[in-house]
PDB file of C-alpha atoms in Angstrom:
ATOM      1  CA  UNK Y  79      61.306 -60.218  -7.680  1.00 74.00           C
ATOM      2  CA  UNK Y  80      58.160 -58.948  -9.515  1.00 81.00           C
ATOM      3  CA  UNK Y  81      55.130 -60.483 -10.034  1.00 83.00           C
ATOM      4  CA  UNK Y  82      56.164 -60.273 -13.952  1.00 85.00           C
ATOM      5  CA  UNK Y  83      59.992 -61.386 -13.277  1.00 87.00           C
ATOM      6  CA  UNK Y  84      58.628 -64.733 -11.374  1.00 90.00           C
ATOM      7  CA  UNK Y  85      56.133 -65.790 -14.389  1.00 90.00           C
ATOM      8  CA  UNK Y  86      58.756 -65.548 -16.822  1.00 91.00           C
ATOM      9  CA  UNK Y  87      60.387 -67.869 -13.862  1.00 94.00           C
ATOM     10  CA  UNK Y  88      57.668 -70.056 -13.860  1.00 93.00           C
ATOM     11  CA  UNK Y  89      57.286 -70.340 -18.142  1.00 93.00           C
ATOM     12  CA  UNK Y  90      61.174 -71.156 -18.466  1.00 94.00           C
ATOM     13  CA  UNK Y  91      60.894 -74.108 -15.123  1.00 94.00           C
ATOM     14  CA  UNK Y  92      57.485 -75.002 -17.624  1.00 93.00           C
ATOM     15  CA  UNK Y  93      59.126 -75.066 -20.569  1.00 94.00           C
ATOM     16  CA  UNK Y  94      61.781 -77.781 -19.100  1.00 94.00           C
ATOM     17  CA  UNK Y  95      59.444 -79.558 -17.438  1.00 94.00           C
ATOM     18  CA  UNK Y  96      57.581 -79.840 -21.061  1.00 93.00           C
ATOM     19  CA  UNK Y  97      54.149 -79.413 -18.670  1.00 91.00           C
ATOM     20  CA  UNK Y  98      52.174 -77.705 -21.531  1.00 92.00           C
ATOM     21  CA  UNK Y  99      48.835 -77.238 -19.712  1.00 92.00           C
ATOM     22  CA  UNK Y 100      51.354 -75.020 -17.300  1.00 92.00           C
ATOM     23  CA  UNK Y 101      53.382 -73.361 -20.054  1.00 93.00           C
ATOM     24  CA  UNK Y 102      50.241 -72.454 -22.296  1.00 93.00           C
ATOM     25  CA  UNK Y 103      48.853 -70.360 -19.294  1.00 93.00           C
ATOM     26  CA  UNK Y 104      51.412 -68.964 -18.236  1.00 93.00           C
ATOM     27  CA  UNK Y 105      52.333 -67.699 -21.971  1.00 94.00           C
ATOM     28  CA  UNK Y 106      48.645 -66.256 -21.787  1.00 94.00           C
ATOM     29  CA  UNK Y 107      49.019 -64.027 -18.621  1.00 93.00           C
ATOM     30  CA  UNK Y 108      52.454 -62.801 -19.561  1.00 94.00           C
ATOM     31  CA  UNK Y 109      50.659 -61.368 -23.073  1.00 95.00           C
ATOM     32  CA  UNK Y 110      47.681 -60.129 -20.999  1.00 94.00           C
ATOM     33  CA  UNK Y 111      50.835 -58.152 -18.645  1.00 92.00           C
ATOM     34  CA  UNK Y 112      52.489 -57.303 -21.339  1.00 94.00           C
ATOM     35  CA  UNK Y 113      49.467 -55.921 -23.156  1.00 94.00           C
ATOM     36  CA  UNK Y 114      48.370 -53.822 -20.365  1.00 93.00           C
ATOM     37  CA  UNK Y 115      52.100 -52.647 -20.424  1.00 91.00           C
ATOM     38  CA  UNK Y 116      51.785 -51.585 -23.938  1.00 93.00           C
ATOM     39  CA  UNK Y 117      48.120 -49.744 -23.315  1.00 93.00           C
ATOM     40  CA  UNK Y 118      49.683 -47.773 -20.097  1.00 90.00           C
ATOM     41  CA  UNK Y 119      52.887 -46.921 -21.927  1.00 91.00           C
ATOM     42  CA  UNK Y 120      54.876 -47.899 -18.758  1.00 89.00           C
ATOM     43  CA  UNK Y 121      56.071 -50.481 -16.914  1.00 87.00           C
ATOM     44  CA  UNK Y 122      53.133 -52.270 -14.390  1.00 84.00           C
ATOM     45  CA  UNK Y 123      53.773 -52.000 -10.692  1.00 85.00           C
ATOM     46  CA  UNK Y 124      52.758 -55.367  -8.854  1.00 79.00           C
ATOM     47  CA  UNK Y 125      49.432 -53.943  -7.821  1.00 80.00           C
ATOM     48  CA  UNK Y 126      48.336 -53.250 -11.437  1.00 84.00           C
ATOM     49  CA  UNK Y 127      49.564 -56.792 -12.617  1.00 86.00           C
ATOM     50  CA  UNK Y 128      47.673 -58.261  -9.574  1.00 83.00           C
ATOM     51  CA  UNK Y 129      44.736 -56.158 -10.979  1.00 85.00           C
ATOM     52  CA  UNK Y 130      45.149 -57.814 -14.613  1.00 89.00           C
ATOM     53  CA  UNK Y 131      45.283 -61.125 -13.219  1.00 88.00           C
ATOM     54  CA  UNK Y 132      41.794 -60.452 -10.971  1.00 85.00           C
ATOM     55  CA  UNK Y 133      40.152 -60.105 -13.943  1.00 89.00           C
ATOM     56  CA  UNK Y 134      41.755 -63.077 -16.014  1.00 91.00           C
ATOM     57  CA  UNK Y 135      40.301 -64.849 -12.904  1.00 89.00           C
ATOM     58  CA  UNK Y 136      37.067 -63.391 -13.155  1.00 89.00           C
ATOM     59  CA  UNK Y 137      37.161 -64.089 -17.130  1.00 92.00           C
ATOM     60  CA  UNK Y 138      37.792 -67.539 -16.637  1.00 92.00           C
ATOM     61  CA  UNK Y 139      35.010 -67.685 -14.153  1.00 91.00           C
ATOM     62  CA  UNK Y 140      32.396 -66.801 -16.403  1.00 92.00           C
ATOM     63  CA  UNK Y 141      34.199 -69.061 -19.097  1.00 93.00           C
ATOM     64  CA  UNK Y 142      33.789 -71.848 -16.468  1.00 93.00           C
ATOM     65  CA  UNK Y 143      29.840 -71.055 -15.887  1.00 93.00           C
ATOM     66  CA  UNK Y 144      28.952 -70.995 -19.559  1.00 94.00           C
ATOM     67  CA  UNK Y 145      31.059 -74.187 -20.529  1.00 93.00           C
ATOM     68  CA  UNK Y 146      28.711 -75.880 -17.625  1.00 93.00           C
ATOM     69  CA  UNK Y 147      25.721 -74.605 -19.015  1.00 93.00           C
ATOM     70  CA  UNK Y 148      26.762 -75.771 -22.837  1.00 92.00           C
ATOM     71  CA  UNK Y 149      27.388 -79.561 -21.463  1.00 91.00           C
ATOM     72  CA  UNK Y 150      31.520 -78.881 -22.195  1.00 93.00           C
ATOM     73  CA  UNK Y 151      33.009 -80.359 -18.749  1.00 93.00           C
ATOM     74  CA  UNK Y 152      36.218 -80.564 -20.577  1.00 93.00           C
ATOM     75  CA  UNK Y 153      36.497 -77.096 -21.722  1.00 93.00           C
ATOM     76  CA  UNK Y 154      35.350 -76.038 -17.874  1.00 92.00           C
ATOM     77  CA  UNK Y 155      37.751 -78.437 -16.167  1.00 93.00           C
ATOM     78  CA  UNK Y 156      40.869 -76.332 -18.535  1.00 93.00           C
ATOM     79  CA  UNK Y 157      39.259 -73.021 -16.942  1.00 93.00           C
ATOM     80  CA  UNK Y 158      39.474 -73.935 -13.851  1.00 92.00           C
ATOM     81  CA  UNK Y 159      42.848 -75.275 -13.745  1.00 93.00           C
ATOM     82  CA  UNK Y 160      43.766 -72.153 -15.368  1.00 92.00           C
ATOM     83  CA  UNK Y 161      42.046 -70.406 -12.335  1.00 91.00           C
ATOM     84  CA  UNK Y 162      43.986 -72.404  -9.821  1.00 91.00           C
ATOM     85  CA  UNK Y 163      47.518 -71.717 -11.785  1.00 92.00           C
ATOM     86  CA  UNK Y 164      46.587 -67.849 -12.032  1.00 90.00           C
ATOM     87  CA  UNK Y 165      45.573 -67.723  -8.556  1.00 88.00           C
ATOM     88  CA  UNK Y 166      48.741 -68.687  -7.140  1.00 89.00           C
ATOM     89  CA  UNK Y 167      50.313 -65.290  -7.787  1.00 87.00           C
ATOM     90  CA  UNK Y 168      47.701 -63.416  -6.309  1.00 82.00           C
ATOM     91  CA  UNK Y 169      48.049 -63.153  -2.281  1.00 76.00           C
ATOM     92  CA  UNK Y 170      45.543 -64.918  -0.223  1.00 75.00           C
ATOM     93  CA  UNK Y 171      41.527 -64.074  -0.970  1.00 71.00           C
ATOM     94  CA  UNK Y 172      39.633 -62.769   1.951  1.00 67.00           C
ATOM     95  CA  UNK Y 173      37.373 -65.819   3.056  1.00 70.00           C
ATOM     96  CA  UNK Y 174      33.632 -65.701   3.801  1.00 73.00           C
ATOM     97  CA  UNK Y 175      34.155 -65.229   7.806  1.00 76.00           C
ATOM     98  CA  UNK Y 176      36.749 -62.079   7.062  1.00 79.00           C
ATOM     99  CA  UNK Y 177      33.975 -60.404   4.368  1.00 78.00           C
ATOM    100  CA  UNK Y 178      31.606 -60.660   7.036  1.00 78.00           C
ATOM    101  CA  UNK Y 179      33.136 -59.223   9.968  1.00 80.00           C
ATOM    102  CA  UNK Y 180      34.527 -56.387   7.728  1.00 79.00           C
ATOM    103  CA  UNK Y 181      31.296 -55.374   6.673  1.00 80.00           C
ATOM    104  CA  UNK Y 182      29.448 -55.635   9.960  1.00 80.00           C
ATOM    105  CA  UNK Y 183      32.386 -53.363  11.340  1.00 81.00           C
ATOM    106  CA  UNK Y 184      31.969 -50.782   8.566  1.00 80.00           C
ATOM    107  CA  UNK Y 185      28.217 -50.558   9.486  1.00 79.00           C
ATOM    108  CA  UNK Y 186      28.942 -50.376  13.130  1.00 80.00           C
ATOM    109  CA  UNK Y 187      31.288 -47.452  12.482  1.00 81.00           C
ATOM    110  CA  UNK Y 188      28.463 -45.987   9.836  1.00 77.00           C
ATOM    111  CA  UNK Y 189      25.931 -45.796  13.053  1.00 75.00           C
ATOM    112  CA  UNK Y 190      22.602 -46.993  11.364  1.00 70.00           C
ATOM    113  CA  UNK Y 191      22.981 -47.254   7.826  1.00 73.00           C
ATOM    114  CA  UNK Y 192      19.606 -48.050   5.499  1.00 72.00           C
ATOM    115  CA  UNK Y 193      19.362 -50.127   2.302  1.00 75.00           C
ATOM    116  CA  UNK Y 194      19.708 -45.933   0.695  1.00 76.00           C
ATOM    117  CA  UNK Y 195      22.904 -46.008   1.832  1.00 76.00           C
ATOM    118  CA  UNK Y 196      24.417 -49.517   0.132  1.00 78.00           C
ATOM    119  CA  UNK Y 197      26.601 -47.374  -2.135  1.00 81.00           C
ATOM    120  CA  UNK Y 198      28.396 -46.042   0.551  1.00 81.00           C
ATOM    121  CA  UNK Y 199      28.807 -49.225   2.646  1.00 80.00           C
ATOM    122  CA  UNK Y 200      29.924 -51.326  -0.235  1.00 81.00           C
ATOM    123  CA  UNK Y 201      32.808 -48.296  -0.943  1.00 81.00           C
ATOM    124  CA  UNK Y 202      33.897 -48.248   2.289  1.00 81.00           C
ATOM    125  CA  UNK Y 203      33.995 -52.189   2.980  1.00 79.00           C
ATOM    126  CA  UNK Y 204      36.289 -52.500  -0.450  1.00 79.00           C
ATOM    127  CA  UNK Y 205      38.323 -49.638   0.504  1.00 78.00           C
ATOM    128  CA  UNK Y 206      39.076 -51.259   4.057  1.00 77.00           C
ATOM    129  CA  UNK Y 207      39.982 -54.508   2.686  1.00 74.00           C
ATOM    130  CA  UNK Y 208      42.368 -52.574   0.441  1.00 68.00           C
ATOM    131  CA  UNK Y 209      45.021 -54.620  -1.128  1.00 57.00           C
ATOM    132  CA  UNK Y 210      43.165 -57.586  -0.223  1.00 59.00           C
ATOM    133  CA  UNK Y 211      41.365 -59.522  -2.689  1.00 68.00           C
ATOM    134  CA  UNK Y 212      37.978 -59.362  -2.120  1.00 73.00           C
ATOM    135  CA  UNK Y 213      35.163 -61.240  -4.358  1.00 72.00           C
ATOM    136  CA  UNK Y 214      32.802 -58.179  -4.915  1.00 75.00           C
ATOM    137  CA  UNK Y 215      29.863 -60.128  -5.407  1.00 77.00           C
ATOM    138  CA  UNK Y 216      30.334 -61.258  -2.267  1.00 79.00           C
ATOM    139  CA  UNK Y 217      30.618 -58.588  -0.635  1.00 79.00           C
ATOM    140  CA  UNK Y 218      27.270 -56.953  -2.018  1.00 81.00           C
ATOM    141  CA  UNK Y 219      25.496 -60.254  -1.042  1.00 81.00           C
ATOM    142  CA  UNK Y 220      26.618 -60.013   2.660  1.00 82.00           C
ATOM    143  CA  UNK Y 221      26.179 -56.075   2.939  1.00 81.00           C
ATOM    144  CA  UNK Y 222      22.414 -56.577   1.256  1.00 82.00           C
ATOM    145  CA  UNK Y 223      22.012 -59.091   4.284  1.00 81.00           C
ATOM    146  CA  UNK Y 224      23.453 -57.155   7.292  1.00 79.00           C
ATOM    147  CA  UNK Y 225      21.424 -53.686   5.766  1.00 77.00           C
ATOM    148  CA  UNK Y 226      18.422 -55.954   5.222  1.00 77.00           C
ATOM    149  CA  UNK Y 227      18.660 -57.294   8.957  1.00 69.00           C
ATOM    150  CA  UNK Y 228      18.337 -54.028  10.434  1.00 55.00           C
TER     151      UNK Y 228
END
């Protein structure tokens, strides 16, 4: 079943539960599918809906930073639940430890890289992780730390 099959799933089990919080998100990632359908002009493979729910994720994260700042818990809480619900049809995030020993293994293979060559560390540390998902940030924090250690 794909990714796009099991959300419609998921918003008709919602709409029978009457959970609204559920249903509401749901409606909103099946638009933002459907609207990258419409831009590509063909249907979306799983990898390119997994790519238009990364960056719902990464939306809501900044939504979730600048409701903190503006004193709206409330409206933060809703993005993060939304987070949790969109994250569950993502596979499994590459933790902290996993990050780490893929970029120390990328530098290993790169001999003796230098700060110069961050660029190319970064692209070949996301390109090993592949179909993984990977927080980039995170990545270019740990990478800036091994290079700098050296």
């Amino acid at each position: 079943m794909s990714l796009v099959e099991q959300i419609q799933k998921d918003i008709t089990a919602a709409m029978k539960a009457r959970a609204e919080q559920r249903l509401s998100t749901l409606r909103m990632v099946k638009t933002a599918l459907k609207n990258r359908e419409i831009d590509k002009m063909a249907p979306l493979d799983d990898k390119e809906s997994q790519a238009v729910l990364a960056t719902l994720i990464k939306q809501r994260k900044e939504s979730v930073d600048q409701f903190t700042k503006g004193g709206r818990q409330e409206m933060a809480d809703k993005e993060a639940a939304e987070i949790v619900l969109i994250e569950t049809y993502l596979p499994k995030a590459a933790g902290e430890a996993e990050i780490v020993a893929g970029v120390k293994a990328v530098i290993a293979e790169m001999g003796s890289p230098t700060m110069k060559d961050m660029g190319n560390v970064m692209k070949a540390t996301m390109a090993k992780f592949g179909g993984a998902r990977v927080d980039g940030k995170l990545v270019s924090e740990t990478v800036k730390r091994e290079l700098a250690g050296k």
